[in-house]
Structure formats: structure tokens, C-alpha cells
CSV table of N, CA and C in Angstrom, one decimal:
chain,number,residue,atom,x,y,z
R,17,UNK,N,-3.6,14.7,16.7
R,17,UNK,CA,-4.2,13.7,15.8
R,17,UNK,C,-4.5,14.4,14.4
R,18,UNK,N,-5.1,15.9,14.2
R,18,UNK,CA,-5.2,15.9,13.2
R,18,UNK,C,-4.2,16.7,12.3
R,19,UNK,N,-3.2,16.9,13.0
R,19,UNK,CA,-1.6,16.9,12.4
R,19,UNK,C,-1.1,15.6,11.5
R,20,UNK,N,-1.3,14.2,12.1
R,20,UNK,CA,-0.9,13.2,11.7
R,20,UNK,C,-1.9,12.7,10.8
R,21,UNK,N,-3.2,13.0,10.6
R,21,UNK,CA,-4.4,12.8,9.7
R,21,UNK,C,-3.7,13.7,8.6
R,22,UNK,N,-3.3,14.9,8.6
R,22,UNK,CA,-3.0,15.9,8.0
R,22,UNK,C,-1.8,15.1,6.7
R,23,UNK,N,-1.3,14.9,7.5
R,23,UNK,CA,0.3,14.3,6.6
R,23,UNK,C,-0.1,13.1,6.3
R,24,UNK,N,-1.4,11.8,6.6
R,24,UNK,CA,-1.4,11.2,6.0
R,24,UNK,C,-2.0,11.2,4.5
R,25,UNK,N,-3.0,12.1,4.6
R,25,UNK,CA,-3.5,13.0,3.6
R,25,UNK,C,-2.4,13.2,2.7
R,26,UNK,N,-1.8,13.9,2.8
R,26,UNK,CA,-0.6,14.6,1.9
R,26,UNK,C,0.2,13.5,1.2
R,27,UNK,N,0.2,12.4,2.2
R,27,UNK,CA,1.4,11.6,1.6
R,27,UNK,C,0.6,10.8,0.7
R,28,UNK,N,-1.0,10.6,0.6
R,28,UNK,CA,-1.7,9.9,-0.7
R,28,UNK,C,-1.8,10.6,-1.5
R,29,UNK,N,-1.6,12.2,-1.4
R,29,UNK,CA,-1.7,13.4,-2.4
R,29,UNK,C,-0.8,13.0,-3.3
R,30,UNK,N,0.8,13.0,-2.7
R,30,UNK,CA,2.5,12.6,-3.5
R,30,UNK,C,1.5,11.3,-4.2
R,31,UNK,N,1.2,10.4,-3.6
R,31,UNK,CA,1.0,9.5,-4.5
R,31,UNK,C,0.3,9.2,-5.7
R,32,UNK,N,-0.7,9.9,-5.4
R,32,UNK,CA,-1.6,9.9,-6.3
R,32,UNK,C,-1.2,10.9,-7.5
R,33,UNK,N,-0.1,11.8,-7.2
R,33,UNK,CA,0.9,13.0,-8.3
R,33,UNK,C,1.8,12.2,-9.1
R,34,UNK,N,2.2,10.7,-8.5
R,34,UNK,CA,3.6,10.0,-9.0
R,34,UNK,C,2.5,9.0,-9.6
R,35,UNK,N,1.6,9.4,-9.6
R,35,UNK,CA,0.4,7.9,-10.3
R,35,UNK,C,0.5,8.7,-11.9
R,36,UNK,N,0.2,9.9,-11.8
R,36,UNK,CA,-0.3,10.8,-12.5
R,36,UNK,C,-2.1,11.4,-12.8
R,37,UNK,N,-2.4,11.4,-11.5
R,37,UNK,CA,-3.3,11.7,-11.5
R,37,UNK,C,-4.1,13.3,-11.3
R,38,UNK,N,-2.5,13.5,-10.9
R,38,UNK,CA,-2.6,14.9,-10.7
R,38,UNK,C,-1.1,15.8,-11.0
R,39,UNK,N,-1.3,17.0,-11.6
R,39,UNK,CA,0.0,16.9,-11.8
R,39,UNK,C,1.1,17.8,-10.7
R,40,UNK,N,2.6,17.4,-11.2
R,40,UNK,CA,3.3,17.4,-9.6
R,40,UNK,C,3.5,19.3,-9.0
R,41,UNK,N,2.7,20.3,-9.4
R,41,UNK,CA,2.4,21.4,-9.0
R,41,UNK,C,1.2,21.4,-8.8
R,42,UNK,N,0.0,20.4,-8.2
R,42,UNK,CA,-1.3,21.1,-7.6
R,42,UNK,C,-0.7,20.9,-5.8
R,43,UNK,N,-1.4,21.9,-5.5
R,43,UNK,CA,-0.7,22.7,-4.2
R,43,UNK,C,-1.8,22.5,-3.3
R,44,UNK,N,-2.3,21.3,-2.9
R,44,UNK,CA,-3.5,21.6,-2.1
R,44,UNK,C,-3.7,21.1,-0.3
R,45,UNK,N,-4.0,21.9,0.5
R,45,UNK,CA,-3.4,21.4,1.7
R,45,UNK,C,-5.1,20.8,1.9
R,46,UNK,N,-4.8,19.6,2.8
R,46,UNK,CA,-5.7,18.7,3.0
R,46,UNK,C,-6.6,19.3,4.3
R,47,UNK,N,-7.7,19.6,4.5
R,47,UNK,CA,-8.2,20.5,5.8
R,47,UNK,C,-9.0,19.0,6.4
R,48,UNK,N,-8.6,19.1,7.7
R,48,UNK,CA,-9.1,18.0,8.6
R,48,UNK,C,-9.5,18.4,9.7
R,49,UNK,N,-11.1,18.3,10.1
R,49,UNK,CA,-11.9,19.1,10.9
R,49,UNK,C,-12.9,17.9,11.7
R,50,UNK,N,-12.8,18.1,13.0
R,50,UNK,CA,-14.2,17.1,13.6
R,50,UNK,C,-15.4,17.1,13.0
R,51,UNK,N,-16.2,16.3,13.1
R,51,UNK,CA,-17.2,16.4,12.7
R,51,UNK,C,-18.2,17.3,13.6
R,52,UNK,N,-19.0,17.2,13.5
R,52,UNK,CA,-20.2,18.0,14.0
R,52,UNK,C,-21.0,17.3,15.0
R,53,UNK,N,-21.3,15.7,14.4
R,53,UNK,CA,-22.1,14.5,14.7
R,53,UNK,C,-21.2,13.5,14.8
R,54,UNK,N,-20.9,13.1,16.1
R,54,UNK,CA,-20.4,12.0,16.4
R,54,UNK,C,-20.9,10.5,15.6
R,55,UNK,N,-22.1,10.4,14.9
R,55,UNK,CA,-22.3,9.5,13.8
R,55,UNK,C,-21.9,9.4,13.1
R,56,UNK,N,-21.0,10.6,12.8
R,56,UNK,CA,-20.3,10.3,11.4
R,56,UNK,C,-18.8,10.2,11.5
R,57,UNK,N,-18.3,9.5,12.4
R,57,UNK,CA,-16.9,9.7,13.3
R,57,UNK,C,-16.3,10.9,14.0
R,58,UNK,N,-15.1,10.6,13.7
R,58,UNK,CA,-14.4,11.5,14.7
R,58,UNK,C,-13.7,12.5,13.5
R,59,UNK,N,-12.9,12.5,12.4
R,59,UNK,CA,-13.2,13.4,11.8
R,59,UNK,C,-13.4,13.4,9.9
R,60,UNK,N,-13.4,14.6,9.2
R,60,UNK,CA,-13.6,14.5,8.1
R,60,UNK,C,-12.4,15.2,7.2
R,61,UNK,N,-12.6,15.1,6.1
R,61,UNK,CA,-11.7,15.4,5.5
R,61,UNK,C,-12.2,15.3,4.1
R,62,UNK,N,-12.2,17.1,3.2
R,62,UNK,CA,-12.8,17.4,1.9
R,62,UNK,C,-11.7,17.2,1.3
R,63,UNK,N,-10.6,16.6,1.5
R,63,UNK,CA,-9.7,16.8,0.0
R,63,UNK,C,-10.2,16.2,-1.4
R,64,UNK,N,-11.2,15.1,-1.5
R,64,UNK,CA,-11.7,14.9,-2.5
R,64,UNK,C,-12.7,15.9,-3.6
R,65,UNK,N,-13.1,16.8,-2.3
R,65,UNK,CA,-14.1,17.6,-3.1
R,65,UNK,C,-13.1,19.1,-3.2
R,66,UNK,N,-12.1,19.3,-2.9
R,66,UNK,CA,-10.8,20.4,-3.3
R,66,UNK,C,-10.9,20.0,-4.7
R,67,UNK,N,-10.4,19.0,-4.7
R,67,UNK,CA,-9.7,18.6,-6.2
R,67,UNK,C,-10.6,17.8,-7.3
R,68,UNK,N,-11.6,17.8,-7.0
R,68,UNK,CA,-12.7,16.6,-7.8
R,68,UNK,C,-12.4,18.0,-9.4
R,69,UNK,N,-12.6,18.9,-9.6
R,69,UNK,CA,-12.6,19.9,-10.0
R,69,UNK,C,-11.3,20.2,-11.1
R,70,UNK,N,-10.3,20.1,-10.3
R,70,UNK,CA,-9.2,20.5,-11.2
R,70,UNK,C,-8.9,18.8,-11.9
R,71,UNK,N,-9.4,18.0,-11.0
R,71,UNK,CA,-9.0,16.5,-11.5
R,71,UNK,C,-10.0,16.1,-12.9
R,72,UNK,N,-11.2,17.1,-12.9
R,72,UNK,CA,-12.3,16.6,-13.7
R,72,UNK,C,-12.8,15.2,-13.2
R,73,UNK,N,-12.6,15.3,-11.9
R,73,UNK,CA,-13.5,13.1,-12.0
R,73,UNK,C,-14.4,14.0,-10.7
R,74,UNK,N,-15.4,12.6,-10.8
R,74,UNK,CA,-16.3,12.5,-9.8
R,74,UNK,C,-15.6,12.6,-7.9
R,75,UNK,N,-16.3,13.4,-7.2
R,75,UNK,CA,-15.4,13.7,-5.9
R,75,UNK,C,-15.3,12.0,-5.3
R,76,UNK,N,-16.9,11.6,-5.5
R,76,UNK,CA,-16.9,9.9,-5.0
R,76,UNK,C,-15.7,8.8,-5.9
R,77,UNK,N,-15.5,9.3,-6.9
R,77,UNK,CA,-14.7,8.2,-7.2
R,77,UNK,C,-12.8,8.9,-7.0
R,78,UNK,N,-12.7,10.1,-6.7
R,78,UNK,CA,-11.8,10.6,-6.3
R,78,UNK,C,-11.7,9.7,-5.0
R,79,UNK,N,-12.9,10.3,-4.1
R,79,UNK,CA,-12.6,9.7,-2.6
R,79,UNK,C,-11.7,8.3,-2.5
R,80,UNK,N,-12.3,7.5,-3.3
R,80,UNK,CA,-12.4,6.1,-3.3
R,80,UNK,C,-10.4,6.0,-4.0
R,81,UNK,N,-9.9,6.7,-4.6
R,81,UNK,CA,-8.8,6.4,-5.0
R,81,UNK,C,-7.8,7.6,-4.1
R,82,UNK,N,-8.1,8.5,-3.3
R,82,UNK,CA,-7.4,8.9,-2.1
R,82,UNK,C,-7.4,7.7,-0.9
R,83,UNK,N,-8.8,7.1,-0.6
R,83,UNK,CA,-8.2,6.3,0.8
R,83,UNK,C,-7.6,5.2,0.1
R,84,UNK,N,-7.9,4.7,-1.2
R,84,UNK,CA,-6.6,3.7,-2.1
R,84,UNK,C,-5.2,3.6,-1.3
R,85,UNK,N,-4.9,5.4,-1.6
R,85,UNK,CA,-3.8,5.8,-1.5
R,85,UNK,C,-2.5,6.1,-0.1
R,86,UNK,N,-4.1,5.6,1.1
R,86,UNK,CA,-4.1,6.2,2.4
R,86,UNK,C,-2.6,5.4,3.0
R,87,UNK,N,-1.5,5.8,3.1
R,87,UNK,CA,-0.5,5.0,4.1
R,87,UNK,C,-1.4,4.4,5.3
R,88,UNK,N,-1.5,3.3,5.8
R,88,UNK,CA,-1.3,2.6,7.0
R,88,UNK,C,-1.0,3.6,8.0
R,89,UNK,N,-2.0,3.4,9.3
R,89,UNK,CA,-1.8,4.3,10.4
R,89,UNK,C,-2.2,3.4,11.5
R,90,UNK,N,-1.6,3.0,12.8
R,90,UNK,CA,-2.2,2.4,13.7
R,90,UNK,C,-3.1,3.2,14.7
R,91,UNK,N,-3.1,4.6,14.0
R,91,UNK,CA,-4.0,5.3,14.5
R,91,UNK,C,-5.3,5.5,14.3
R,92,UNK,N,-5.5,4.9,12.9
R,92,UNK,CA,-7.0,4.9,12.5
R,92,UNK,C,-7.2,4.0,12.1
R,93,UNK,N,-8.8,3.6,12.5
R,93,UNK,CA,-9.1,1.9,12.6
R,93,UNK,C,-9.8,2.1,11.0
R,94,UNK,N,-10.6,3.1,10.8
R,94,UNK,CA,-11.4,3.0,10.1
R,94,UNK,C,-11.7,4.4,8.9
R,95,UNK,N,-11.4,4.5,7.0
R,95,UNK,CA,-12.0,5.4,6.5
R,95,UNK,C,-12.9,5.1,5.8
R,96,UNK,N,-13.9,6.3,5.5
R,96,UNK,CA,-15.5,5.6,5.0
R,96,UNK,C,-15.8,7.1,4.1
R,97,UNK,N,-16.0,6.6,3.2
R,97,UNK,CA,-16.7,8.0,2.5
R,97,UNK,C,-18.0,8.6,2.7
R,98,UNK,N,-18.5,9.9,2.6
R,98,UNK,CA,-19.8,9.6,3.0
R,98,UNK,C,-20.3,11.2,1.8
R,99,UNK,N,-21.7,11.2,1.8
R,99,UNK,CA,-22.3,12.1,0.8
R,99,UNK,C,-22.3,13.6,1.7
R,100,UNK,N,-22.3,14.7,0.5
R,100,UNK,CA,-22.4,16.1,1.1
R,100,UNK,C,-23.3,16.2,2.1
R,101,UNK,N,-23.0,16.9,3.0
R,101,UNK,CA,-23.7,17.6,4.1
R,101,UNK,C,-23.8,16.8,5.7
R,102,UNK,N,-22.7,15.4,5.1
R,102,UNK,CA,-22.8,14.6,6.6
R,102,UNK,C,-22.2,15.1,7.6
R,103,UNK,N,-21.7,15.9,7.9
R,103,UNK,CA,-21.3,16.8,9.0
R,103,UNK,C,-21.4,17.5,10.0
């Protein structure tokens, strides 16, 4: 699962590169890790806060235009952004 979380990541990365949001040499692999607390699902994923930085935007409003970008998965019912330290 988090091979296929992994690549869905990546493939809103390409998109959000061919948007121009980013340009088509940032190299960043998407890290997808369980959480800690089963309240806060099953897993997480910082690629917003990788790139909030080189993007100059807000990580929250990064977040919000990665799962934009999320391909369709019938593997996952649900993504939800949440604040530092939910883990």
C-alpha cells in the first residue's frame, strides 16, 4: 500500500510540474509513513512540507493543491490535511 500511495504522490508531483508550479527538475521523493495514532488514519505523507519551501507558498495551501492533484484510487476512501505534530 504504501508503494501505490507512493506513486500516487508522484504522479500529482508531474502534475502539479506541467501546471507550473514547480519546476520540471525538483527531485523530490514523496515519504509515506503510518501514523503513530490511529486517529489520525492509516497513513501520512509530508510532501507538502518538502516543498512548501522551495515553492515559497504556504505548506497548507500547498497541501490543498497536491490532493487537487491526487489521481483517483479505489484504494483510498479518504485524504484530509491535518496541522504539524498530528502523528
Amino acid at each position: 500500500m504504501k508503494a501505490h500511495l507512493t506513486h500516487l504522490f508522484e504522479q500529482a508531483l508531474e502534475q502539479l510540474k506541467k501546471d507550473g508550479l514547480f519546476s520540471a527538475d525538483t527531485d523530490v521523493l514523496p515519504q509515506i509513513n503510518h501514523t503513530r495514532d490511529a486517529r489520525f488514519g492509516d497513513f501520512a505523507c509530508n510532501l507538502a512540507m518538502q516543498l512548501a519551501k522551495p515553492a515559497k507558498q504556504n505548506p497548507r495551501v500547498l497541501a490543498e493543491k497536491i490532493i487537487a492533484a491526487l489521481p483517483a484510487s479505489e484504494h483510498v476512501d479518504k485524504v484530509e490535511i491535518a496541522g504539524p505534530g498530528f502523528y
